[in-house]
Amino acid sequence: MKAAIIYTSVTGNTSALAEIIQEKMEVKGLAADLIPADEFQKIHLNEYDIVAVGTYSWDNGEIPLEMEEIYEAFESANVKGLTTGVFGTGDSFYPYYCGAVDLFRDMLYVHTNLAVTLKVELTPQEEDLARCEKFCDRLLSEVAVFS
Ligand SMILES: Cc1cc2nc3c(=O)[nH]c(=O)nc-3n(C[C@H](O)[C@H](O)[C@H](O)COP(=O)(O)O)c2cc1C
């Protein structure tokens, strides 16, 4: 079983979340490649059984520029059998809280086997650890059913 976590982060919140998710996967016996968005060209989505996408939101709940290529890759590749999850951090001060997570969720639901989503307010806190664990559990149970 192979997993990837593809993420972007400017101020460190989403990368902290990505690292927690990677650790939780590891505890469950799943080694995941942690891939920053700017290294995405080097990978093939079809190599993986599970892909988790991590993004912050900006500009009225939009997807960051550096994630657009990744969004389009899921749309154009044949990834119907890929189990996915999307997570992100945002700031509920903005009207479209974690809007980029919602945009990825809708697209991944159409093009992949979307298992789970997770939104975290800014920096992950102690209480988010259990939510990260659930995120991994959902991915693993979904991949088990689907494959
Ligand atoms: C200019 C700007 C616009 C933002 N717009 C949104 C937004 O529309 N929705 C949201 O939930 N968060 C928004 N945020 C908050 C960031 O998504 C949030 O701080 C996030 O945790 C940053 O992630 P990072 O630390 O991984 O870069 C915005 C932040 C900035 C600086």
Coordinates of C-alpha atoms and ligand atoms in Angstrom, one line a residue:
M1 CA 0.0 0.0 0.0
K2 CA 1.4 3.4 -1.0
A3 CA 0.2 6.8 0.2
A4 CA 1.1 10.4 -0.7
I5 CA 0.4 13.7 1.1
I6 CA 0.6 16.6 -1.4
Y7 CA 0.4 19.9 0.3
T8 CA 1.1 23.6 0.2
S9 CA 1.8 26.0 3.0
V10 CA 3.1 29.6 3.3
T11 CA 3.1 30.3 7.0
G12 CA 3.4 26.7 8.3
N13 CA -0.1 25.8 9.5
T14 CA -0.9 23.4 6.7
S15 CA 2.6 21.9 6.7
A16 CA 2.2 21.2 10.4
L17 CA -1.1 19.5 9.7
A18 CA 0.4 17.5 6.9
E19 CA 3.2 16.3 9.2
I20 CA 0.7 15.2 11.9
I21 CA -1.3 13.3 9.3
Q22 CA 1.9 11.6 8.1
E23 CA 2.8 10.6 11.7
K24 CA -0.7 9.2 12.3
M25 CA -0.5 7.2 9.0
E26 CA 2.9 5.8 10.1
V27 CA 1.4 4.7 13.4
K28 CA -1.2 2.8 11.5
G29 CA 1.6 1.1 9.4
L30 CA 1.2 3.3 6.3
A31 CA 4.4 5.0 5.1
A32 CA 3.3 8.2 3.2
D33 CA 5.5 10.4 0.9
L34 CA 5.2 14.0 2.0
I35 CA 5.3 16.0 -1.2
P36 CA 5.3 19.9 -1.3
A37 CA 3.2 21.3 -4.2
D38 CA 6.3 22.5 -6.0
E39 CA 7.6 18.9 -6.2
F40 CA 4.4 17.5 -7.6
Q41 CA 5.7 17.2 -11.2
K42 CA 8.0 14.4 -10.0
I43 CA 5.2 12.0 -9.1
H44 CA 2.5 10.0 -10.8
L45 CA -0.9 9.8 -9.1
N46 CA -1.4 6.3 -10.3
E47 CA 1.5 5.0 -8.3
Y48 CA -0.5 5.5 -5.1
D49 CA -3.4 3.8 -3.4
I50 CA -4.2 6.8 -1.2
V51 CA -3.5 10.5 -1.8
A52 CA -4.3 13.2 0.7
V53 CA -4.3 16.8 -0.5
G54 CA -3.5 19.7 1.9
T55 CA -4.2 23.3 1.2
Y56 CA -4.7 26.7 2.8
S57 CA -7.3 29.1 1.4
W58 CA -6.9 32.6 0.2
D59 CA -8.6 35.4 -1.7
N60 CA -12.2 34.7 -0.8
G61 CA -11.9 31.0 -0.3
E62 CA -9.9 30.3 -3.4
I63 CA -7.3 27.6 -4.2
P64 CA -3.8 28.9 -4.0
L65 CA -2.1 29.4 -7.3
E66 CA 0.5 26.7 -6.7
M67 CA -2.3 24.1 -6.2
E68 CA -4.0 24.7 -9.5
E69 CA -1.8 22.3 -11.5
I70 CA -2.6 19.6 -8.9
Y71 CA -6.3 20.3 -9.1
E72 CA -6.2 20.0 -12.9
A73 CA -4.1 16.8 -12.7
F74 CA -6.8 15.0 -10.7
E75 CA -9.4 16.2 -13.3
S76 CA -7.5 15.0 -16.3
A77 CA -5.9 11.7 -15.0
N78 CA -7.7 8.4 -14.8
V79 CA -7.9 8.2 -11.0
K80 CA -11.4 6.9 -10.4
G81 CA -9.9 4.1 -8.3
L82 CA -7.7 6.3 -6.2
T83 CA -8.9 6.8 -2.6
T84 CA -8.4 10.5 -1.6
G85 CA -8.9 12.9 1.3
V86 CA -8.5 16.6 1.5
F87 CA -7.5 18.6 4.5
G88 CA -6.7 22.3 5.1
T89 CA -6.2 25.2 7.4
G90 CA -8.1 28.4 7.2
D91 CA -9.2 31.4 9.3
S92 CA -12.9 31.6 10.1
F93 CA -12.6 35.4 10.1
Y94 CA -13.0 35.1 6.3
P95 CA -16.5 34.5 4.8
Y96 CA -15.4 31.3 2.9
Y97 CA -13.8 29.4 5.7
C98 CA -11.4 26.8 4.2
G99 CA -13.1 27.4 0.8
A100 CA -10.2 25.7 -1.0
V101 CA -10.9 22.5 0.9
D102 CA -14.5 22.6 -0.4
L103 CA -13.4 23.2 -4.0
F104 CA -11.0 20.3 -3.8
R105 CA -13.7 18.1 -2.1
D106 CA -16.2 18.7 -4.9
M107 CA -13.7 17.9 -7.6
L108 CA -12.3 14.9 -5.9
Y109 CA -15.8 13.5 -5.2
V110 CA -16.4 13.5 -9.0
H111 CA -13.0 12.2 -10.1
T112 CA -11.8 9.9 -7.3
N113 CA -13.0 7.8 -4.5
L114 CA -13.2 10.6 -1.9
A115 CA -13.1 9.3 1.6
V116 CA -12.8 12.2 4.0
T117 CA -12.2 15.9 4.5
L118 CA -10.7 17.8 7.4
K119 CA -10.7 21.6 8.2
V120 CA -8.5 23.1 10.9
E121 CA -8.5 26.6 12.3
L122 CA -5.1 28.1 11.7
T123 CA -2.4 26.1 13.7
P124 CA -3.3 22.5 14.6
Q125 CA -4.1 22.2 18.4
E126 CA -4.1 19.3 20.8
E127 CA -7.8 18.6 20.1
D128 CA -7.1 18.3 16.4
L129 CA -4.8 15.3 16.9
A130 CA -7.8 12.9 17.3
R131 CA -9.4 14.5 14.2
C132 CA -6.2 13.8 12.2
E133 CA -6.3 10.2 13.4
K134 CA -9.9 9.8 12.3
F135 CA -9.0 11.3 8.9
C136 CA -6.4 8.5 8.5
D137 CA -8.9 5.8 9.7
R138 CA -11.4 6.9 7.1
L139 CA -8.8 6.7 4.3
L140 CA -7.7 3.3 5.4
S141 CA -11.1 1.8 5.8
E142 CA -12.3 3.2 2.5
V143 CA -9.2 1.9 0.6
A144 CA -9.9 -1.5 2.1
V145 CA -13.5 -1.5 0.8
F146 CA -12.7 -0.1 -2.6
S147 CA -9.6 -2.1 -3.6
Ligands
LIG1 C1 -4.7 37.4 2.1 C2 -5.3 36.2 2.8 C3 -6.5 35.7 2.4 C4 -7.0 34.6 3.1 N1 -8.3 34.2 2.8 C5 -8.8 33.2 3.4 C6 -10.1 32.7 3.1 O1 -10.8 33.1 2.1 N2 -10.6 31.6 3.8 C7 -10.0 31.1 4.9 O2 -10.5 30.1 5.5 N3 -8.7 31.5 5.2 C8 -8.2 32.5 4.5 N4 -6.9 33.0 4.9 C9 -6.2 32.4 6.0 C10 -5.2 31.3 5.7 O3 -5.8 30.3 4.8 C11 -4.7 30.6 7.0 O4 -4.0 31.6 7.7 C12 -4.0 29.4 6.7 O5 -3.8 28.7 7.9 C13 -2.6 29.6 6.1 O6 -2.0 28.4 5.9 P1 -0.4 28.1 5.9 O7 0.1 28.5 7.3 O8 -0.2 26.7 5.6 O9 0.2 29.0 4.8 C14 -6.3 34.1 4.2 C15 -5.1 34.6 4.6 C16 -4.5 35.6 3.9 C17 -3.2 36.2 4.3

